[in-house]
């Protein structure tokens, strides 16, 4: 577990190890301080005492976001640490994790606290049900599972998996995971809207942050979605 790392003004990340079906893919939480001082935790990771102290030094945590159906593993622990915070998640996740007490449905309707500061966009046509956020002040797109960006990997099986998928050393989305997109037409419409934003940086959960030319990287990494396919 690393400590908070500044990415841009009022924007931090913290990385943590994470395994998925034996693959070492890591995970990443984004911490946003809103203009009024309130703090948003996007895709929580395990919270050590030292990390909690760092977060509290930034400001009071008012919102905890589970951005899609799969980034929720540490949500309950985060709520225990920050019980005053509102827990947000997509409707599909709320049905999946009925034991969690969600305070709001995550959607393209922004909470008043982040109106105009975090612009939400939900990717349609995917079982992920992910809502991404654009942070205009820093021209940063905040995502979990839009794309992956592994420039290095010390775990051989994970490296083989990435190479076989053609995404080791390049921004993309593994062919096996593309099955999550059940309606490409709807997904393309969402990506078209996403690409209308002038983001320059991309924070993602798995792999390296893209600090420059993120817009071009996302366009290239999602090009597979625009390829001709008989269905949808």
PDB file of C-alpha atoms in Angstrom:
ATOM      1  CA  UNK A   1       0.000   0.000   0.000  1.00  0.00           C
ATOM      2  CA  UNK A   2       1.432   3.351  -1.006  1.00  0.00           C
ATOM      3  CA  UNK A   3       0.626   6.763   0.438  1.00  0.00           C
ATOM      4  CA  UNK A   4      -1.361   9.491  -1.274  1.00  0.00           C
ATOM      5  CA  UNK A   5       0.284  10.822  -4.407  1.00  0.00           C
ATOM      6  CA  UNK A   6      -0.663  14.201  -5.872  1.00  0.00           C
ATOM      7  CA  UNK A   7      -1.744  14.048  -9.516  1.00  0.00           C
ATOM      8  CA  UNK A   8      -3.069  17.585  -9.984  1.00  0.00           C
ATOM      9  CA  UNK A   9      -4.349  20.378  -7.737  1.00  0.00           C
ATOM     10  CA  UNK A  10      -7.049  18.894  -5.457  1.00  0.00           C
ATOM     11  CA  UNK A  11      -6.546  15.437  -6.965  1.00  0.00           C
ATOM     12  CA  UNK A  12      -4.659  12.512  -5.388  1.00  0.00           C
ATOM     13  CA  UNK A  13      -4.393   8.757  -5.893  1.00  0.00           C
ATOM     14  CA  UNK A  14      -3.307   5.792  -3.805  1.00  0.00           C
ATOM     15  CA  UNK A  15      -2.318   2.435  -5.303  1.00  0.00           C
ATOM     16  CA  UNK A  16      -2.775  -0.988  -3.756  1.00  0.00           C
ATOM     17  CA  UNK A  17      -2.044  -4.598  -4.793  1.00  0.00           C
ATOM     18  CA  UNK A  18      -5.083  -6.431  -6.102  1.00  0.00           C
ATOM     19  CA  UNK A  19      -5.499  -9.913  -7.571  1.00  0.00           C
ATOM     20  CA  UNK A  20      -8.267 -10.971  -9.932  1.00  0.00           C
ATOM     21  CA  UNK A  21      -8.482 -14.674 -10.832  1.00  0.00           C
ATOM     22  CA  UNK A  22      -4.800 -14.966  -9.967  1.00  0.00           C
ATOM     23  CA  UNK A  23      -3.775 -11.985 -12.105  1.00  0.00           C
ATOM     24  CA  UNK A  24      -1.816  -9.186 -10.443  1.00  0.00           C
ATOM     25  CA  UNK A  25      -3.639  -6.160 -11.786  1.00  0.00           C
ATOM     26  CA  UNK A  26      -3.481  -3.757  -8.822  1.00  0.00           C
ATOM     27  CA  UNK A  27      -6.104  -1.148  -8.052  1.00  0.00           C
ATOM     28  CA  UNK A  28      -6.230   2.580  -7.447  1.00  0.00           C
ATOM     29  CA  UNK A  29      -8.382   5.000  -5.446  1.00  0.00           C
ATOM     30  CA  UNK A  30      -8.792   8.615  -6.474  1.00  0.00           C
ATOM     31  CA  UNK A  31      -9.288  11.321  -3.854  1.00  0.00           C
ATOM     32  CA  UNK A  32     -10.894  14.584  -4.945  1.00  0.00           C
ATOM     33  CA  UNK A  33     -11.124  17.731  -2.849  1.00  0.00           C
ATOM     34  CA  UNK A  34     -14.032  19.855  -4.009  1.00  0.00           C
ATOM     35  CA  UNK A  35     -13.815  23.647  -4.098  1.00  0.00           C
ATOM     36  CA  UNK A  36     -15.746  23.918  -0.833  1.00  0.00           C
ATOM     37  CA  UNK A  37     -13.305  21.587   0.911  1.00  0.00           C
ATOM     38  CA  UNK A  38     -15.374  18.401   0.950  1.00  0.00           C
ATOM     39  CA  UNK A  39     -13.582  15.202  -0.069  1.00  0.00           C
ATOM     40  CA  UNK A  40     -14.744  12.457  -2.440  1.00  0.00           C
ATOM     41  CA  UNK A  41     -13.281   8.928  -2.391  1.00  0.00           C
ATOM     42  CA  UNK A  42     -13.572   7.251  -5.781  1.00  0.00           C
ATOM     43  CA  UNK A  43     -13.264   3.437  -5.772  1.00  0.00           C
ATOM     44  CA  UNK A  44     -12.010   2.899  -2.194  1.00  0.00           C
ATOM     45  CA  UNK A  45      -9.023   0.688  -1.426  1.00  0.00           C
ATOM     46  CA  UNK A  46      -7.985  -0.757   1.964  1.00  0.00           C
ATOM     47  CA  UNK A  47      -7.582   2.132   4.400  1.00  0.00           C
ATOM     48  CA  UNK A  48      -4.705   1.988   6.846  1.00  0.00           C
ATOM     49  CA  UNK A  49      -4.565   4.317   9.834  1.00  0.00           C
ATOM     50  CA  UNK A  50      -1.774   6.301   8.205  1.00  0.00           C
ATOM     51  CA  UNK A  51      -3.709   6.654   4.955  1.00  0.00           C
ATOM     52  CA  UNK A  52      -6.833   7.784   6.822  1.00  0.00           C
ATOM     53  CA  UNK A  53      -4.773  10.470   8.549  1.00  0.00           C
ATOM     54  CA  UNK A  54      -3.521  11.693   5.174  1.00  0.00           C
ATOM     55  CA  UNK A  55      -7.058  11.830   3.805  1.00  0.00           C
ATOM     56  CA  UNK A  56      -8.387  13.690   6.855  1.00  0.00           C
ATOM     57  CA  UNK A  57      -5.591  16.217   6.442  1.00  0.00           C
ATOM     58  CA  UNK A  58      -6.998  17.006   2.995  1.00  0.00           C
ATOM     59  CA  UNK A  59     -10.525  17.591   4.272  1.00  0.00           C
ATOM     60  CA  UNK A  60     -13.681  15.906   5.565  1.00  0.00           C
ATOM     61  CA  UNK A  61     -14.854  12.901   3.544  1.00  0.00           C
ATOM     62  CA  UNK A  62     -18.449  13.483   2.443  1.00  0.00           C
ATOM     63  CA  UNK A  63     -18.804  11.012  -0.428  1.00  0.00           C
ATOM     64  CA  UNK A  64     -17.656   7.458  -1.187  1.00  0.00           C
ATOM     65  CA  UNK A  65     -18.184   6.313  -4.781  1.00  0.00           C
ATOM     66  CA  UNK A  66     -18.442   2.747  -6.066  1.00  0.00           C
ATOM     67  CA  UNK A  67     -18.196   3.642  -9.769  1.00  0.00           C
ATOM     68  CA  UNK A  68     -19.360   0.326 -11.227  1.00  0.00           C
ATOM     69  CA  UNK A  69     -20.673  -3.143 -10.388  1.00  0.00           C
ATOM     70  CA  UNK A  70     -17.220  -4.522  -9.568  1.00  0.00           C
ATOM     71  CA  UNK A  71     -15.357  -1.848  -7.617  1.00  0.00           C
ATOM     72  CA  UNK A  72     -17.017  -2.297  -4.250  1.00  0.00           C
ATOM     73  CA  UNK A  73     -14.818  -4.704  -2.287  1.00  0.00           C
ATOM     74  CA  UNK A  74     -13.647  -2.114   0.266  1.00  0.00           C
ATOM     75  CA  UNK A  75     -16.756   0.048   0.375  1.00  0.00           C
ATOM     76  CA  UNK A  76     -18.060  -1.324   3.684  1.00  0.00           C
ATOM     77  CA  UNK A  77     -14.722  -0.727   5.396  1.00  0.00           C
ATOM     78  CA  UNK A  78     -14.577   2.823   4.035  1.00  0.00           C
ATOM     79  CA  UNK A  79     -18.041   3.560   5.405  1.00  0.00           C
ATOM     80  CA  UNK A  80     -16.956   2.256   8.808  1.00  0.00           C
ATOM     81  CA  UNK A  81     -14.015   4.659   8.824  1.00  0.00           C
ATOM     82  CA  UNK A  82     -16.015   7.596   7.445  1.00  0.00           C
ATOM     83  CA  UNK A  83     -19.592   6.966   8.689  1.00  0.00           C
ATOM     84  CA  UNK A  84     -20.660  10.536   7.965  1.00  0.00           C
ATOM     85  CA  UNK A  85     -19.995  10.063   4.236  1.00  0.00           C
ATOM     86  CA  UNK A  86     -22.691   9.227   1.679  1.00  0.00           C
ATOM     87  CA  UNK A  87     -22.197   5.945  -0.184  1.00  0.00           C
ATOM     88  CA  UNK A  88     -23.009   6.085  -3.906  1.00  0.00           C
ATOM     89  CA  UNK A  89     -23.271   3.164  -6.331  1.00  0.00           C
ATOM     90  CA  UNK A  90     -25.081   2.182  -9.521  1.00  0.00           C
ATOM     91  CA  UNK A  91     -28.492   0.590  -9.176  1.00  0.00           C
ATOM     92  CA  UNK A  92     -27.151  -2.767 -10.403  1.00  0.00           C
ATOM     93  CA  UNK A  93     -24.533  -2.805  -7.645  1.00  0.00           C
ATOM     94  CA  UNK A  94     -27.106  -1.917  -5.019  1.00  0.00           C
ATOM     95  CA  UNK A  95     -29.100  -4.976  -6.051  1.00  0.00           C
ATOM     96  CA  UNK A  96     -25.916  -7.052  -5.918  1.00  0.00           C
ATOM     97  CA  UNK A  97     -24.754  -5.808  -2.495  1.00  0.00           C
ATOM     98  CA  UNK A  98     -28.027  -5.556  -0.592  1.00  0.00           C
ATOM     99  CA  UNK A  99     -26.202  -5.708   2.737  1.00  0.00           C
ATOM    100  CA  UNK A 100     -24.565  -2.343   2.038  1.00  0.00           C
ATOM    101  CA  UNK A 101     -26.520   0.768   2.923  1.00  0.00           C
ATOM    102  CA  UNK A 102     -26.286   3.014  -0.110  1.00  0.00           C
ATOM    103  CA  UNK A 103     -27.376   6.622   0.260  1.00  0.00           C
ATOM    104  CA  UNK A 104     -27.694   7.516  -3.412  1.00  0.00           C
ATOM    105  CA  UNK A 105     -27.826   5.929  -6.855  1.00  0.00           C
ATOM    106  CA  UNK A 106     -24.798   6.837  -8.939  1.00  0.00           C
ATOM    107  CA  UNK A 107     -25.895   8.185 -12.298  1.00  0.00           C
ATOM    108  CA  UNK A 108     -25.385  11.082 -14.675  1.00  0.00           C
ATOM    109  CA  UNK A 109     -27.290  13.323 -12.294  1.00  0.00           C
ATOM    110  CA  UNK A 110     -24.527  14.944 -10.220  1.00  0.00           C
ATOM    111  CA  UNK A 111     -24.834  15.401  -6.491  1.00  0.00           C
ATOM    112  CA  UNK A 112     -25.164  19.120  -5.635  1.00  0.00           C
ATOM    113  CA  UNK A 113     -21.804  18.989  -3.850  1.00  0.00           C
ATOM    114  CA  UNK A 114     -19.925  18.264  -7.073  1.00  0.00           C
ATOM    115  CA  UNK A 115     -22.173  19.995  -9.575  1.00  0.00           C
ATOM    116  CA  UNK A 116     -19.920  21.528 -12.228  1.00  0.00           C
ATOM    117  CA  UNK A 117     -16.760  20.085 -10.618  1.00  0.00           C
ATOM    118  CA  UNK A 118     -17.122  16.384 -11.420  1.00  0.00           C
ATOM    119  CA  UNK A 119     -19.049  15.785 -14.630  1.00  0.00           C
ATOM    120  CA  UNK A 120     -20.545  12.254 -14.680  1.00  0.00           C
ATOM    121  CA  UNK A 121     -21.026  10.056 -17.726  1.00  0.00           C
ATOM    122  CA  UNK A 122     -22.352   6.493 -17.638  1.00  0.00           C
ATOM    123  CA  UNK A 123     -21.124   4.009 -20.241  1.00  0.00           C
ATOM    124  CA  UNK A 124     -24.235   2.354 -21.628  1.00  0.00           C
ATOM    125  CA  UNK A 125     -24.403  -1.098 -23.195  1.00  0.00           C
ATOM    126  CA  UNK A 126     -21.999  -2.734 -20.743  1.00  0.00           C
ATOM    127  CA  UNK A 127     -22.514  -5.024 -17.761  1.00  0.00           C
ATOM    128  CA  UNK A 128     -19.961  -2.898 -15.899  1.00  0.00           C
ATOM    129  CA  UNK A 129     -22.511  -0.099 -15.381  1.00  0.00           C
ATOM    130  CA  UNK A 130     -19.646   2.342 -14.842  1.00  0.00           C
ATOM    131  CA  UNK A 131     -20.047   6.068 -14.359  1.00  0.00           C
ATOM    132  CA  UNK A 132     -16.903   8.026 -15.214  1.00  0.00           C
ATOM    133  CA  UNK A 133     -16.090  11.559 -14.077  1.00  0.00           C
ATOM    134  CA  UNK A 134     -14.432  14.468 -15.824  1.00  0.00           C
ATOM    135  CA  UNK A 135     -12.621  16.957 -13.576  1.00  0.00           C
ATOM    136  CA  UNK A 136     -12.571  20.131 -15.690  1.00  0.00           C
ATOM    137  CA  UNK A 137     -10.271  22.096 -13.374  1.00  0.00           C
ATOM    138  CA  UNK A 138      -7.412  19.687 -14.138  1.00  0.00           C
ATOM    139  CA  UNK A 139      -8.676  18.264 -17.443  1.00  0.00           C
ATOM    140  CA  UNK A 140      -8.581  14.809 -15.875  1.00  0.00           C
ATOM    141  CA  UNK A 141     -10.842  11.854 -16.658  1.00  0.00           C
ATOM    142  CA  UNK A 142     -11.397   9.566 -13.649  1.00  0.00           C
ATOM    143  CA  UNK A 143     -12.248   5.958 -14.459  1.00  0.00           C
ATOM    144  CA  UNK A 144     -11.981   2.410 -13.163  1.00  0.00           C
ATOM    145  CA  UNK A 145     -12.445   0.056 -16.097  1.00  0.00           C
ATOM    146  CA  UNK A 146     -12.579   2.099 -19.285  1.00  0.00           C
ATOM    147  CA  UNK A 147      -9.138   0.912 -20.424  1.00  0.00           C
ATOM    148  CA  UNK A 148      -5.996  -0.603 -18.921  1.00  0.00           C
ATOM    149  CA  UNK A 149      -2.421   0.629 -19.331  1.00  0.00           C
ATOM    150  CA  UNK A 150       0.261  -1.846 -18.258  1.00  0.00           C
ATOM    151  CA  UNK A 151       3.705  -0.637 -19.296  1.00  0.00           C
ATOM    152  CA  UNK A 152       5.454  -3.066 -16.943  1.00  0.00           C
ATOM    153  CA  UNK A 153       4.502  -6.158 -14.981  1.00  0.00           C
ATOM    154  CA  UNK A 154       6.735  -8.316 -12.775  1.00  0.00           C
ATOM    155  CA  UNK A 155       4.218 -11.190 -12.484  1.00  0.00           C
ATOM    156  CA  UNK A 156       4.829 -13.604 -15.367  1.00  0.00           C
ATOM    157  CA  UNK A 157       1.291 -15.094 -15.710  1.00  0.00           C
ATOM    158  CA  UNK A 158      -0.220 -11.605 -15.733  1.00  0.00           C
ATOM    159  CA  UNK A 159       2.345 -10.474 -18.284  1.00  0.00           C
ATOM    160  CA  UNK A 160       1.476 -13.476 -20.509  1.00  0.00           C
ATOM    161  CA  UNK A 161      -2.232 -12.694 -20.195  1.00  0.00           C
ATOM    162  CA  UNK A 162      -1.610  -9.087 -21.249  1.00  0.00           C
ATOM    163  CA  UNK A 163       0.630 -10.105 -24.156  1.00  0.00           C
ATOM    164  CA  UNK A 164      -1.883 -12.671 -25.433  1.00  0.00           C
ATOM    165  CA  UNK A 165      -4.535  -9.959 -25.339  1.00  0.00           C
ATOM    166  CA  UNK A 166      -2.306  -7.546 -27.248  1.00  0.00           C
ATOM    167  CA  UNK A 167      -2.459  -4.900 -24.526  1.00  0.00           C
ATOM    168  CA  UNK A 168       0.930  -5.188 -22.820  1.00  0.00           C
ATOM    169  CA  UNK A 169       2.733  -1.892 -23.339  1.00  0.00           C
ATOM    170  CA  UNK A 170      -0.257  -0.193 -24.916  1.00  0.00           C
ATOM    171  CA  UNK A 171      -3.562   1.304 -23.799  1.00  0.00           C
ATOM    172  CA  UNK A 172      -6.472  -1.044 -24.405  1.00  0.00           C
ATOM    173  CA  UNK A 173      -9.062  -3.469 -23.127  1.00  0.00           C
ATOM    174  CA  UNK A 174      -8.421  -7.224 -23.167  1.00  0.00           C
ATOM    175  CA  UNK A 175     -10.424  -9.148 -25.806  1.00  0.00           C
ATOM    176  CA  UNK A 176     -11.827 -11.467 -23.130  1.00  0.00           C
ATOM    177  CA  UNK A 177     -13.223  -8.484 -21.251  1.00  0.00           C
ATOM    178  CA  UNK A 178     -14.825  -7.020 -24.364  1.00  0.00           C
ATOM    179  CA  UNK A 179     -17.610  -9.549 -23.848  1.00  0.00           C
ATOM    180  CA  UNK A 180     -18.848  -7.198 -21.107  1.00  0.00           C
ATOM    181  CA  UNK A 181     -20.149  -4.925 -23.874  1.00  0.00           C
ATOM    182  CA  UNK A 182     -23.451  -6.489 -24.864  1.00  0.00           C
ATOM    183  CA  UNK A 183     -24.634  -3.513 -26.935  1.00  0.00           C
ATOM    184  CA  UNK A 184     -21.857  -1.867 -28.881  1.00  0.00           C
ATOM    185  CA  UNK A 185     -24.118   0.691 -30.479  1.00  0.00           C
ATOM    186  CA  UNK A 186     -25.120   2.138 -27.123  1.00  0.00           C
ATOM    187  CA  UNK A 187     -21.545   1.902 -25.871  1.00  0.00           C
ATOM    188  CA  UNK A 188     -20.218   3.766 -28.911  1.00  0.00           C
ATOM    189  CA  UNK A 189     -22.690   6.565 -28.305  1.00  0.00           C
ATOM    190  CA  UNK A 190     -21.359   6.885 -24.749  1.00  0.00           C
ATOM    191  CA  UNK A 191     -17.740   6.903 -25.895  1.00  0.00           C
ATOM    192  CA  UNK A 192     -18.551   9.551 -28.510  1.00  0.00           C
ATOM    193  CA  UNK A 193     -19.928  11.755 -25.732  1.00  0.00           C
ATOM    194  CA  UNK A 194     -16.882  10.995 -23.602  1.00  0.00           C
ATOM    195  CA  UNK A 195     -14.499  12.033 -26.367  1.00  0.00           C
ATOM    196  CA  UNK A 196     -16.224  15.410 -26.578  1.00  0.00           C
ATOM    197  CA  UNK A 197     -14.516  16.279 -23.300  1.00  0.00           C
ATOM    198  CA  UNK A 198     -11.039  17.855 -23.691  1.00  0.00           C
ATOM    199  CA  UNK A 199      -9.331  15.660 -21.094  1.00  0.00           C
ATOM    200  CA  UNK A 200      -5.547  15.468 -21.146  1.00  0.00           C
ATOM    201  CA  UNK A 201      -4.977  13.053 -18.246  1.00  0.00           C
ATOM    202  CA  UNK A 202      -6.588   9.708 -17.378  1.00  0.00           C
ATOM    203  CA  UNK A 203      -6.676   8.099 -13.947  1.00  0.00           C
ATOM    204  CA  UNK A 204      -7.571   4.426 -14.260  1.00  0.00           C
ATOM    205  CA  UNK A 205      -7.637   1.576 -11.764  1.00  0.00           C
ATOM    206  CA  UNK A 206      -5.428  -0.999 -13.492  1.00  0.00           C
ATOM    207  CA  UNK A 207      -2.055   0.012 -14.868  1.00  0.00           C
ATOM    208  CA  UNK A 208      -0.225   3.298 -15.168  1.00  0.00           C
ATOM    209  CA  UNK A 209      -1.906   6.706 -15.061  1.00  0.00           C
ATOM    210  CA  UNK A 210      -1.826   8.451 -18.432  1.00  0.00           C
ATOM    211  CA  UNK A 211      -0.484  11.952 -17.813  1.00  0.00           C
ATOM    212  CA  UNK A 212      -0.268  13.214 -21.375  1.00  0.00           C
ATOM    213  CA  UNK A 213      -2.302  12.790 -24.570  1.00  0.00           C
ATOM    214  CA  UNK A 214      -4.915  10.726 -22.737  1.00  0.00           C
ATOM    215  CA  UNK A 215      -7.610  11.747 -25.200  1.00  0.00           C
ATOM    216  CA  UNK A 216      -5.745  10.157 -28.103  1.00  0.00           C
ATOM    217  CA  UNK A 217      -4.887   7.112 -25.976  1.00  0.00           C
ATOM    218  CA  UNK A 218      -8.538   6.491 -25.094  1.00  0.00           C
ATOM    219  CA  UNK A 219      -9.635   6.933 -28.697  1.00  0.00           C
ATOM    220  CA  UNK A 220      -7.039   4.393 -29.796  1.00  0.00           C
ATOM    221  CA  UNK A 221      -7.662   2.029 -26.873  1.00  0.00           C
ATOM    222  CA  UNK A 222     -11.410   1.915 -27.583  1.00  0.00           C
ATOM    223  CA  UNK A 223     -11.088   1.597 -31.364  1.00  0.00           C
ATOM    224  CA  UNK A 224     -12.059  -2.092 -31.151  1.00  0.00           C
ATOM    225  CA  UNK A 225     -15.562  -0.988 -30.129  1.00  0.00           C
ATOM    226  CA  UNK A 226     -16.041   0.643 -33.549  1.00  0.00           C
ATOM    227  CA  UNK A 227     -15.003  -2.379 -35.557  1.00  0.00           C
ATOM    228  CA  UNK A 228     -17.731  -4.002 -37.642  1.00  0.00           C
ATOM    229  CA  UNK A 229     -19.483  -6.867 -35.916  1.00  0.00           C
ATOM    230  CA  UNK A 230     -22.653  -8.684 -36.990  1.00  0.00           C
ATOM    231  CA  UNK A 231     -24.416  -8.182 -33.650  1.00  0.00           C
ATOM    232  CA  UNK A 232     -25.402  -4.734 -32.349  1.00  0.00           C
TER     233      UNK A 232
END
